[in-house]
XYZ file of C-alpha atoms in Angstrom:
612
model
C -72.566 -96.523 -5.804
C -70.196 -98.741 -3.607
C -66.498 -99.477 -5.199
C -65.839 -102.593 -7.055
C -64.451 -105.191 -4.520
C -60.175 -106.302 -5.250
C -60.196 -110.079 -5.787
C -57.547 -111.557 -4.091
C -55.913 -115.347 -4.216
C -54.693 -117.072 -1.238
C -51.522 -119.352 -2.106
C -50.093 -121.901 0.067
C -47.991 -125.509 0.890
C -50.581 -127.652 2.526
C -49.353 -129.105 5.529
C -49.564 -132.791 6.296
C -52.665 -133.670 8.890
C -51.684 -134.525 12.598
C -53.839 -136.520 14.266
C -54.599 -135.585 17.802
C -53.907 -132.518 17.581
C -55.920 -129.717 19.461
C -56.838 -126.445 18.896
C -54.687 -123.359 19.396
C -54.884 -119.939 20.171
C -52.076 -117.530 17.263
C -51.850 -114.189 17.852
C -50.068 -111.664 15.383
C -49.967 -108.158 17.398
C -53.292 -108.470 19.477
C -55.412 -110.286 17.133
C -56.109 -113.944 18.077
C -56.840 -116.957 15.423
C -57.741 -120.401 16.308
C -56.355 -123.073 14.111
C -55.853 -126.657 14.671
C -53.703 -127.993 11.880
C -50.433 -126.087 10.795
C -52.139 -123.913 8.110
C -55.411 -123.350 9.969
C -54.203 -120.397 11.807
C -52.555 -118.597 9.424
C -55.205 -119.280 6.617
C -57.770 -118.330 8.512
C -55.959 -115.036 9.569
C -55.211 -113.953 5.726
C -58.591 -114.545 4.503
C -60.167 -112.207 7.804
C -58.088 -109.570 7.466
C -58.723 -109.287 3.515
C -62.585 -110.140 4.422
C -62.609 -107.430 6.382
C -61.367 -105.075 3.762
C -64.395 -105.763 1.655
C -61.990 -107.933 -0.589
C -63.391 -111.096 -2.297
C -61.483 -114.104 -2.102
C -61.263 -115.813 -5.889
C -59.138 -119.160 -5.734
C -57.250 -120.956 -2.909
C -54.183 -122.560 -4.672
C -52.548 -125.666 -2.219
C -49.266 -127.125 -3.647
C -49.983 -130.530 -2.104
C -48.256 -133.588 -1.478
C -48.817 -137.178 -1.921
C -49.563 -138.292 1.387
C -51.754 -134.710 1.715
C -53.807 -135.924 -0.826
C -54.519 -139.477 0.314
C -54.018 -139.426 4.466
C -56.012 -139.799 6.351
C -58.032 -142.643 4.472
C -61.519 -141.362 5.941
C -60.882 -138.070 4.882
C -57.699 -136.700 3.254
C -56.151 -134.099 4.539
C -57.060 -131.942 0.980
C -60.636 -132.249 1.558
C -60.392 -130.958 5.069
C -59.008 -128.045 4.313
C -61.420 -127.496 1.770
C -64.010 -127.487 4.211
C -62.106 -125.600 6.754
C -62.304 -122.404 4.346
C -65.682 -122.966 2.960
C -66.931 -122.929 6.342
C -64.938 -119.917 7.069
C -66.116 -118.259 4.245
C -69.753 -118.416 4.922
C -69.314 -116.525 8.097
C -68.524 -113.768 6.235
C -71.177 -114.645 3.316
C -69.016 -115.954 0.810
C -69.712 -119.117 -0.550
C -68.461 -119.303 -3.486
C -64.422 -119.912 -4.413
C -62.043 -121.833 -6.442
C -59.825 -124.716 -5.502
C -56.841 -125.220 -7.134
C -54.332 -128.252 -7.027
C -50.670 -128.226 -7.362
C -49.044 -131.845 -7.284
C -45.681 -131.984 -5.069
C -45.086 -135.455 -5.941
C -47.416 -137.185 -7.615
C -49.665 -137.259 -10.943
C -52.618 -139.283 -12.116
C -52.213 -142.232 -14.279
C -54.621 -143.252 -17.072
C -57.645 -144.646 -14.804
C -57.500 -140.919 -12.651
C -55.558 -142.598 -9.742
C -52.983 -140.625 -7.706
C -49.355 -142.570 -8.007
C -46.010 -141.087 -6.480
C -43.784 -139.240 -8.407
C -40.122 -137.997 -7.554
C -40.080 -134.564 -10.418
C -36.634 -134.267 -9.170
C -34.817 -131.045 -10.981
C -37.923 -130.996 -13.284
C -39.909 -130.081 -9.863
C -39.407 -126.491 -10.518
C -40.614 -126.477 -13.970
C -44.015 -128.783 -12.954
C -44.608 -126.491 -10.257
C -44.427 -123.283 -12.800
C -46.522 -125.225 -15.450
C -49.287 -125.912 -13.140
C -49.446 -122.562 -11.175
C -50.289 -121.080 -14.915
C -53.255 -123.415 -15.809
C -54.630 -122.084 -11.959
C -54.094 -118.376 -13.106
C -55.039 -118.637 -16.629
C -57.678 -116.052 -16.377
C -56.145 -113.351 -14.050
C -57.940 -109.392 -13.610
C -55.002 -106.821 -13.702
C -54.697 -105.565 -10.101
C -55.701 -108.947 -8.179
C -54.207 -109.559 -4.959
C -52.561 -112.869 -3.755
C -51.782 -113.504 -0.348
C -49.767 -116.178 0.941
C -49.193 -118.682 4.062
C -45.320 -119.520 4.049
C -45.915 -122.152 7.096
C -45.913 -125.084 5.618
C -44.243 -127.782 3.623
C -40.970 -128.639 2.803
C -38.042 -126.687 3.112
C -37.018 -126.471 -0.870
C -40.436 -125.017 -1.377
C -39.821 -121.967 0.834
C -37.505 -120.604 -1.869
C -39.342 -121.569 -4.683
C -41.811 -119.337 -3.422
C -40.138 -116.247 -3.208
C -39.650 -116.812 -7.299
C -43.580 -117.660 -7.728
C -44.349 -114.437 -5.777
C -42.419 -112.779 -8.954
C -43.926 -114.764 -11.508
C -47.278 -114.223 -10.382
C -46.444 -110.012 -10.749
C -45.201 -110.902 -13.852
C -48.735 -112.223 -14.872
C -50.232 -108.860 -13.456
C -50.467 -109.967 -9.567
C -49.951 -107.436 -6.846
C -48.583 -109.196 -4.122
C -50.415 -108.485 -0.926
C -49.725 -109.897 2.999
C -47.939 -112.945 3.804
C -47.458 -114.629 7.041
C -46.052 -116.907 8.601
C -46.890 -118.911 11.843
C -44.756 -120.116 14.727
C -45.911 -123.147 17.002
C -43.226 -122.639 19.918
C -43.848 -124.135 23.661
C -42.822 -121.112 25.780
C -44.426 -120.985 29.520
C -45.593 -116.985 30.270
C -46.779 -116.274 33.769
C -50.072 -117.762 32.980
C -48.565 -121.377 32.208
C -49.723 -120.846 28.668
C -47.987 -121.139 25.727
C -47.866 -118.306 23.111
C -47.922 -119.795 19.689
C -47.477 -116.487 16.713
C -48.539 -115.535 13.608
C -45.838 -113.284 11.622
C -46.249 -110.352 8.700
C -42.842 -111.449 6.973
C -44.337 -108.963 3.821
C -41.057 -107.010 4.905
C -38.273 -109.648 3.624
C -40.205 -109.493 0.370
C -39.910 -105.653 0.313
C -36.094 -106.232 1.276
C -36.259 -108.464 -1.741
C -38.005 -105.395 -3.708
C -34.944 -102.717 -2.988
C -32.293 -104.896 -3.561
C -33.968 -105.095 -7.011
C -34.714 -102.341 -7.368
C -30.837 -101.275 -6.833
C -29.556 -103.943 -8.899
C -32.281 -102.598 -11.535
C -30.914 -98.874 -11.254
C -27.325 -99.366 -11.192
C -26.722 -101.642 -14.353
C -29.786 -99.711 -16.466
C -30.545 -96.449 -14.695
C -34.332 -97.338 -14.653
C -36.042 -96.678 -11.341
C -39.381 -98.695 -11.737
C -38.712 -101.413 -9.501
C -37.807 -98.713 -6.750
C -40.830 -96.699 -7.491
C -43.099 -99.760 -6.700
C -40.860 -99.767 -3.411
C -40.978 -96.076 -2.546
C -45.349 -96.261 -2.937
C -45.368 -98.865 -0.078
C -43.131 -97.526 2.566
C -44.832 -95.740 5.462
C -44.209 -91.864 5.971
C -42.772 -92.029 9.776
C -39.521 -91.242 10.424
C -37.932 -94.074 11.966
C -34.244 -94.518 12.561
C -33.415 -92.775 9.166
C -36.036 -93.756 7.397
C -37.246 -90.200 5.777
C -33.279 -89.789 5.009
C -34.051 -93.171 2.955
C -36.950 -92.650 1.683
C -35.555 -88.601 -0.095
C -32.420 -91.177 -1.285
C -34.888 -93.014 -3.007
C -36.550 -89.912 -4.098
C -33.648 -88.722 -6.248
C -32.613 -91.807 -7.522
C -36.339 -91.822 -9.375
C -35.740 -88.318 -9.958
C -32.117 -88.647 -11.489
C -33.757 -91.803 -13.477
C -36.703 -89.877 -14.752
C -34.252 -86.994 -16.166
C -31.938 -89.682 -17.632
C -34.514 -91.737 -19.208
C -35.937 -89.032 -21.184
C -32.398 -87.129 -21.744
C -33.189 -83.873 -19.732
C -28.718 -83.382 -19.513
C -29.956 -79.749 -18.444
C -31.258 -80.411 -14.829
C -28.854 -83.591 -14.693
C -26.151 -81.543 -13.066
C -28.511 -80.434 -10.173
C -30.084 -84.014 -9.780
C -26.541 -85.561 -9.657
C -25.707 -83.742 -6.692
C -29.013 -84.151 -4.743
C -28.448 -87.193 -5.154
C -24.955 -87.357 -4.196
C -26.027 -85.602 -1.079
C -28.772 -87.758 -0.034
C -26.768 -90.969 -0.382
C -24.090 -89.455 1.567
C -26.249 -88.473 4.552
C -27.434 -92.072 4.469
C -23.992 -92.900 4.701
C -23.891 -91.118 8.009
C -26.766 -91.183 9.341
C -26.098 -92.651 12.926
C -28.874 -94.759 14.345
C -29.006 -95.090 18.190
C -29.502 -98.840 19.354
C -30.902 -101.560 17.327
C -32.466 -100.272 14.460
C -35.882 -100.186 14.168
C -36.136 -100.290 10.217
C -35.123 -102.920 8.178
C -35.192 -101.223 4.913
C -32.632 -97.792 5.679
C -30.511 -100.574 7.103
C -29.852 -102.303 4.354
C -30.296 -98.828 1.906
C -27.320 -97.994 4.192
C -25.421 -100.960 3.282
C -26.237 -100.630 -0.128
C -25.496 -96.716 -0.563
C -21.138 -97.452 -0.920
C -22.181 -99.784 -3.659
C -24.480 -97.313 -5.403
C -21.841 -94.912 -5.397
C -19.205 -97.066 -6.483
C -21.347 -98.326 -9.575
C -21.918 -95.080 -10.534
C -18.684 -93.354 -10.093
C -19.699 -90.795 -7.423
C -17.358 -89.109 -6.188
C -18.483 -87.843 -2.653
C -17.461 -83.562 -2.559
C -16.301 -83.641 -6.022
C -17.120 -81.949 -9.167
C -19.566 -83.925 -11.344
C -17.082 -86.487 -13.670
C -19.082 -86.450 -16.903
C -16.305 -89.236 -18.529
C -17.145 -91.464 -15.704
C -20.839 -90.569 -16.018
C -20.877 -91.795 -19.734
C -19.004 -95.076 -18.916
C -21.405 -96.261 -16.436
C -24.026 -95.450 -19.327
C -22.143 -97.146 -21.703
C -21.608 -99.981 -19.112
C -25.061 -100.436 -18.705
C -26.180 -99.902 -22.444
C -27.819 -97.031 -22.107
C -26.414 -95.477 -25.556
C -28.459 -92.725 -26.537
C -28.168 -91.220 -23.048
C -24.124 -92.299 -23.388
C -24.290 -90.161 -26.382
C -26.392 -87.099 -25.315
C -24.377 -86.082 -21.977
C -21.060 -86.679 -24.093
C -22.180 -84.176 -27.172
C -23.832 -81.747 -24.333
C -21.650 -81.942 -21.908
C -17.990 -82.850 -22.436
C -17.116 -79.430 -24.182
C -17.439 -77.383 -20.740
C -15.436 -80.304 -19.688
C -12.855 -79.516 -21.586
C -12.762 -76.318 -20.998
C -12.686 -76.593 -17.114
C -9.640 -79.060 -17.335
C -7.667 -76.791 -19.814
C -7.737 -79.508 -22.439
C -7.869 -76.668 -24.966
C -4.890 -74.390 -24.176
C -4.908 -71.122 -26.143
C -6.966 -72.188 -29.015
C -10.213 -70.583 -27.528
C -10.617 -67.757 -24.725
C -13.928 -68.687 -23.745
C -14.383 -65.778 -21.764
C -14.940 -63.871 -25.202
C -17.474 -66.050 -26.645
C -20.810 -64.893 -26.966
C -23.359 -68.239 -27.381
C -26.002 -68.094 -29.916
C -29.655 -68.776 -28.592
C -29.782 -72.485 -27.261
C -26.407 -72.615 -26.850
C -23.972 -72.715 -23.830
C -20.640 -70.863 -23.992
C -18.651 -74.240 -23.740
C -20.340 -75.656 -26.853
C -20.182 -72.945 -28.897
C -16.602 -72.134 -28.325
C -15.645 -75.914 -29.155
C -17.455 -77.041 -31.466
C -18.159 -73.685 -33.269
C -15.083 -71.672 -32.809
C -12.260 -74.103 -32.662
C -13.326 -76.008 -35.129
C -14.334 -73.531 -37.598
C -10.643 -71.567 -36.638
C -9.073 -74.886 -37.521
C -10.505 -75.171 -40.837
C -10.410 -71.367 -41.844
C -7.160 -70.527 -40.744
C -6.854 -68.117 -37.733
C -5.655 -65.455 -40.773
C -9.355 -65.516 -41.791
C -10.331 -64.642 -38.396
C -7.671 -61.936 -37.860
C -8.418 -60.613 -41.367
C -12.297 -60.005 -40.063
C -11.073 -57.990 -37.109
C -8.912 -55.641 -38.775
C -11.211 -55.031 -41.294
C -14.002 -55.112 -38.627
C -12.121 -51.924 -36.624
C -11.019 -50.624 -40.180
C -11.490 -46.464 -39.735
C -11.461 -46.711 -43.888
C -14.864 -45.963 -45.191
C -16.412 -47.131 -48.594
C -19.929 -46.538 -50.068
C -20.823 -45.686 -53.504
C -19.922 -41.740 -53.123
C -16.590 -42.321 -52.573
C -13.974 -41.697 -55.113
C -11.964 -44.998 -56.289
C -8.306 -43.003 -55.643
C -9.392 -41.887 -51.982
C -10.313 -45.804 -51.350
C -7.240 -46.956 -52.890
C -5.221 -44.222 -50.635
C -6.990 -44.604 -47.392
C -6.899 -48.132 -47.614
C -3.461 -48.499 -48.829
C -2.205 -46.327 -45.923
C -4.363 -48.544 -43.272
C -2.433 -51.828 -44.726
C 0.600 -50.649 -44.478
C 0.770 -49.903 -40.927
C 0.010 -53.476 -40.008
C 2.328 -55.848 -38.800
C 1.133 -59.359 -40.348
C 2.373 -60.117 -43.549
C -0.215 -61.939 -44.213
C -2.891 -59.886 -43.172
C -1.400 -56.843 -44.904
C -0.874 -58.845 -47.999
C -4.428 -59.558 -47.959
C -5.482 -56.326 -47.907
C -3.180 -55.127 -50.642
C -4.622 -57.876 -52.740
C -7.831 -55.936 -52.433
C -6.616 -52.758 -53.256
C -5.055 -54.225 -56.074
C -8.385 -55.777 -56.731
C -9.685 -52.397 -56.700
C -7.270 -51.040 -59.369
C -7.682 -53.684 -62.110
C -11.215 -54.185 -61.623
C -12.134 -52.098 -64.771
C -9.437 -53.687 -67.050
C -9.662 -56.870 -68.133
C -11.950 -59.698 -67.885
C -11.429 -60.928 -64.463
C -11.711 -64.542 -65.671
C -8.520 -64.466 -67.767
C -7.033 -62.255 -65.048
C -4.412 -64.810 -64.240
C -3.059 -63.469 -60.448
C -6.881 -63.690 -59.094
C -7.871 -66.703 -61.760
C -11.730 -65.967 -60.055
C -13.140 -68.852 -62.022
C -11.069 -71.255 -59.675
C -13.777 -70.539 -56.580
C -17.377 -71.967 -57.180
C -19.017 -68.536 -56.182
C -16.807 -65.839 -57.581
C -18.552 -65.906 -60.910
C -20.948 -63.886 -59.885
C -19.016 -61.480 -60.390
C -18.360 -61.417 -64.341
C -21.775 -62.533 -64.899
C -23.702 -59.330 -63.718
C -24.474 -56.606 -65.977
C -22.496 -54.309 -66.854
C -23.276 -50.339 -65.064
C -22.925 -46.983 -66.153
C -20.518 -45.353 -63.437
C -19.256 -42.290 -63.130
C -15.331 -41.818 -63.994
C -13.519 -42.580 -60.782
C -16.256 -43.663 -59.073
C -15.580 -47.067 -57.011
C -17.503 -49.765 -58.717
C -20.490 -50.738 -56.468
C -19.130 -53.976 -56.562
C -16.352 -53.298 -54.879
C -18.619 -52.088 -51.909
C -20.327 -55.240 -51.812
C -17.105 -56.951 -51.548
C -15.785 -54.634 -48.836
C -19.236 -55.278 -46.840
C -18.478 -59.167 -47.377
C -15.190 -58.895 -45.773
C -17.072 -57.240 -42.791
C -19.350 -59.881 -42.371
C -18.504 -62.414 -39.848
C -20.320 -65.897 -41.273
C -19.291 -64.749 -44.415
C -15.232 -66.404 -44.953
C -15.648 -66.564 -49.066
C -13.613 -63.368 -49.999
C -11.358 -63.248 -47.049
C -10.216 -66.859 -47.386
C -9.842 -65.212 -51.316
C -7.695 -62.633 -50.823
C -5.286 -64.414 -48.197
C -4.915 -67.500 -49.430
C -6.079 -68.356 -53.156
C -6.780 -71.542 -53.094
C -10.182 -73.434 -54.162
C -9.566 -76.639 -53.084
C -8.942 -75.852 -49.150
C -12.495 -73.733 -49.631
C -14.450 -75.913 -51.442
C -13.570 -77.815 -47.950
C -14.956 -75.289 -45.850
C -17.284 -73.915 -47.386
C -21.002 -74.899 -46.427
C -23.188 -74.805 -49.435
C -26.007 -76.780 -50.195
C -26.311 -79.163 -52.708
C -28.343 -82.312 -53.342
C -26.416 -84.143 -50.963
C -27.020 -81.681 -48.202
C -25.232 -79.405 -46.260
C -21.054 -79.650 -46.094
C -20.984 -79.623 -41.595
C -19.188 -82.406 -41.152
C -16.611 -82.345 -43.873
C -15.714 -79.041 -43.034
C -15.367 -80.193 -39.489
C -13.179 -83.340 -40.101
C -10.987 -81.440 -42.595
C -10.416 -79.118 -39.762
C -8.786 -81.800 -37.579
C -6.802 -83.155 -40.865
C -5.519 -79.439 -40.766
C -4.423 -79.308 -37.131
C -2.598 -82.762 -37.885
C -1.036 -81.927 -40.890
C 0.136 -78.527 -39.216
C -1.444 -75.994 -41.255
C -3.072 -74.607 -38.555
C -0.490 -71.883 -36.747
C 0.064 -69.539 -33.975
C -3.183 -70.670 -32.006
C -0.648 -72.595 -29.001
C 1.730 -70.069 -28.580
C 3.356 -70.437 -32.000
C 3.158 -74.466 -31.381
C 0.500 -75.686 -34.440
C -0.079 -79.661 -33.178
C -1.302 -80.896 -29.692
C -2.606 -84.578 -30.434
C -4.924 -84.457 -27.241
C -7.104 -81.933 -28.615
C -6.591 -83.754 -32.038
C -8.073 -86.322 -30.699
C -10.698 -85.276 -28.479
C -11.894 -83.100 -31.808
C -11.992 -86.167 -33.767
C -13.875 -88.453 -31.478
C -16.508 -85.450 -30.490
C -16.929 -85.294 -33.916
C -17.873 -88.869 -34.716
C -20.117 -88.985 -31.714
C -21.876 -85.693 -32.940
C -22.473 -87.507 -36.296
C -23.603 -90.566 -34.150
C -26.480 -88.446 -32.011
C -27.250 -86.912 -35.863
C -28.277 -90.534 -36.891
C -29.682 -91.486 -33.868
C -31.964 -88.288 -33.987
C -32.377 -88.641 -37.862
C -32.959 -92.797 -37.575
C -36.131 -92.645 -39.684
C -34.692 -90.756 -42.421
C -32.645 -93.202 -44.556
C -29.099 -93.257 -45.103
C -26.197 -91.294 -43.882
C -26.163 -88.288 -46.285
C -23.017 -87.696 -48.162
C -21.590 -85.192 -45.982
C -21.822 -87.817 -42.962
C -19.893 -90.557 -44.829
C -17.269 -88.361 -46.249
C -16.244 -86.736 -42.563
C -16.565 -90.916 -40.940
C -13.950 -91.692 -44.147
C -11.600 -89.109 -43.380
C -11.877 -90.102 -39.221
C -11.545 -93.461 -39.934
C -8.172 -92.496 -42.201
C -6.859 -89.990 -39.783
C -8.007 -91.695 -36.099
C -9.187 -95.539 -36.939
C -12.100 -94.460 -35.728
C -15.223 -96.577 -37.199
C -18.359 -96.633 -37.117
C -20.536 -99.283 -38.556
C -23.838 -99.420 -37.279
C -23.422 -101.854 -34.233
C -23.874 -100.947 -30.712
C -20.471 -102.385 -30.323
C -18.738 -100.322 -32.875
C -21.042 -97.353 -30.935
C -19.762 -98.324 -27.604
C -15.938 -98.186 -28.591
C -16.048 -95.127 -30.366
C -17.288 -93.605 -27.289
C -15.078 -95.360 -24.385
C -12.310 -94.537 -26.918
C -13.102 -90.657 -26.868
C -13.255 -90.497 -23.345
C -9.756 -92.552 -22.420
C -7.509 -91.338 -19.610
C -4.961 -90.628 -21.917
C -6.877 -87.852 -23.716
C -9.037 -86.224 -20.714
C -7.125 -87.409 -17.908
């Protein structure tokens, strides 16, 4: 079964006729055409060469002129032409084709007569209007060629805008030519009249699109329908272009659907294949047109984007060209993703976290669990909470339900007493103390632990009563001890060292009908850092406003990428309007559901003055 033949549509400026004129001999490359009028040649050279390729020719489209349409009186110049390509048709078997009229400067009045008509500026518009009635009914995938010879010289660029209207519509564009008439004498006394393939200033037109396209929105389609038409060969650069163009697509492709793991690796491919377009030294004139002016147009690319040739990839300048060029949600992702090993790298977080200690959960990088887990959670806890877990952690006392309540009290006692923290040891003696009363009283009324003050201490009371053995350590007490062991688990440390329910009922993260407390807990841990009640974690300094307010503004864009993610899902839960109240109290920082407001949150967080 034979392949469907590709229609194609041959678009053109119909000369005026010159009489007299004879018959001349075109040649583009070694191929000769004979044409008598201006457009003859040319015409008849499209139409073979797409004949030839078993395409079938649809509609001829002439924008025509007055005088075209009316000179010479016998026959007009229209008709001619008309003729000319039916009979060139039917050498090849195809009779059958379209004609299609475009008026330059005329219209028909009421009785069908041509009369002269100056459009003047609305000559652009009359020219669009008409070219859609002649492609009202257009196949996806049909060709057009087109003769740039003749007419006037306004119409030549008016063209190259049709050519991109007509791929707007679904037209590929195909060849297009352009004769030369020119009276030079070779050794045979002839003269050598040309026929030009000038498909390569519309392919210049192409890249510089498709540039344009990439820089200000980081898609790469344009330059894809490029990249599919440039031959393989390598000449004068032109396989160092054509892997440039390679990883723009492929640093557009990651980008587009937010793959921030390979982007490191396709930012600096591509960093490396601009720059060796950049010095890629051609010898003579060049031979390629298009690495030429890639070449000219790699500086700009890298300038746009905020390359920095043999330099570490600048994530803050990455995000800003994002931002720059609207592309949010990607502006968001890298930033959330990738700024915390940023900050890191550039010591923006002195002393508050050794990374080299943290050990990232599954999915998780080192950098972003050490911000956004550890120094945040350190900030809201207290570092005492955290100290408390390690000396308990590498405590040599042991309790389990064998063990006598005095030889608990004793070893643990002794164990507290050797520590140097106050507050630490304090803590611990408010255990053992713990320990000692827990058989008198009701603990509710108990008024130096008041344990009705913390939401989840009741627990306690309310279980049933057990039979124990005299001096036997309540069992608990050893749930309590295996509590303050556990490292998610803050309740009872935060208890014992600091007493107070309204900093935990911050903290803490249970759920409820509105959710679970993340944010709140994270936003009350900047308030803390600000309000210095967070100590000892800079050298005995407790405030650094550059980490106060890179915390804050990684915060609100972490919320941000939560709604973006969660878009479908209705309002912002509780927890997410409480922590954007408390930024927008502590920072200004707000958020109000337009790009704008999105945009300024994020330039804000990623200002010279905070990560410079």
């Amino acid at each position: 079964m034979s392949a469907e033949k590709v229609d194609f549509n041959l678009l053109l400026f119909l000369s005026d006729y010159h009489p007299g004129s004879q018959s001349e001999e075109y040649y583009l490359d070694d191929e000769l055409y004979i044409g008598t009028q201006t457009n003859d040649a040319p015409v008849r050279c499209l139409i073979e060469s797409a004949l030839k390729e078993k395409k079938n020719l649809k509609r001829v489209i002439c924008i025509t002129s007055y005088k075209v349409m009316t000179e010479p009186e016998d026959k007009p110049q229209y008709d001619r032409f008309k003729d000319y390509v039916t009979e060139l048709l039917s050498e090849y078997g195809n009779d059958s084709v379209a004609f299609c009229c475009i008026p330059y400067d005329f219209e028909k009045d009421c009785e069908d007569k041509l009369v002269h008509k100056d459009f003047g500026k609305q000559l652009p518009a009359e020219l669009y209007r008409e070219l859609s009635k002649c492609f009202e009914n257009v196949t996806e995938g049909e060709e057009v060629y087109i003769d740039y010879t003749g007419g006037v010289r306004d119409i030549s660029f008016l063209m190259t805008s049709m050519i991109r209207f007509l791929e707007f519509r679904g037209l590929v564009c195909g060849k297009i030519v352009y004769s030369l008439f020119r009276k030079v004498k070779e050794e045979t006394n002839k003269y050598k009249n040309n026929i030009y393939d000038i498909h390569y200033i519309y392919d210049l037109y192409q890249l510089i699109n498709g540039v344009n396209e990439f820089v200000n929105t980081g898609n790469a389609h344009e330059l894809e329908k490029f990249y599919r038409t440039i031959p393989r060969e390598d000449l004068q650069g032109k396989n160092t272009a054509i892997t440039m163009i390679e990883k723009l697509i492929d640093f557009s492709n990651a980008l587009a659907i937010c793959d921030i793991g390979s982007l490191d690796n396709k930012v600096k491919e591509l960093d490396e294949a601009i720059k060796k377009v950049e010095d890629y030294a051609s010898e003579g004139y060049p031979s390629d047109i298009n690495f030429e002016m890639l070449k000219s147009l790699a500086p700009i690319i890298r300038k746009k984007m905020y390359l920095d040739s043999d330099k570490e990839i600048n994530y803050p300048k990455m995000i800003r060209w994002c931002v720059d060029n609207n592309m949010i949600q990607q502006a968001i992702t890298i930033y959330v993703d990738k700024m915390p090993k940023y900050y890191f790298e550039h010591n923006m977080i002195p002393d508050y976290v050794d990374i080299s200690q943290i050990e990232p959960k599954l999915g998780h990088t080192k950098y972003d669990e050490g911000f956004y887990t550890e120094l945040y959670d350190r900030a809201a806890e207290g570092l005492e909470v955290r100290e408390l877990y390690e000396v308990i952690k590498n405590s040599t006392v042991s309790f389990t339900d064998t063990i006598t309540k005095d030889q608990a009290i004793e070893n643990l006692t002794c164990e507290a007493n050797n520590i140097q923290d106050k507050k630490i040891r304090d803590a611990l003696l408010k255990f053992v103390s713990f320990v000692k009363k827990y058989y008198k009283d009701d603990l509710k009324k108990d008024p130096d632990f008041a344990v009705n003050i913390y939401p989840r201490m009741e627990y306690v009371e309310e279980r049933d009563a057990v039979e124990e053995k005299p001096g036997d350590l309540p069992s608990r007490a050893v749930e309590i001890w295996n509590a303050l062991k556990t490292r998610s688990n803050i309740y009872w440390r935060h208890f014992f060292l600091y007493n107070n329910s309204e900093d935990y009922k911050a903290i803490a993260s249970p759920k409820n009908n509105a959710g679970y407390i993340i944010y709140r807990k994270k936003a009350f841990a900047i308030s803390r850092l600000k309000d210095g009640k967070v100590q000892a974690l800079i050298n005995g300094v407790n405030y650094n406003e550059r980490t106060y307010m890179i915390m804050a503004y990684y915060l609100a864009v972490k919320i941000l990428r939560n709604r973006m993610n969660h878009a479908g899902e209705g309002e912002q839960t509780v927890d997410e309007k409480e922590a954007l109240k408390l930024l927008e109290k502590m920072v200004g920082i707000k958020l109000d559901g337009t790009i704008d407001s999105y945009k300024k949150t994020i330039l804000d967080g990623i200002q010279d003055r905070y990560i410079g």
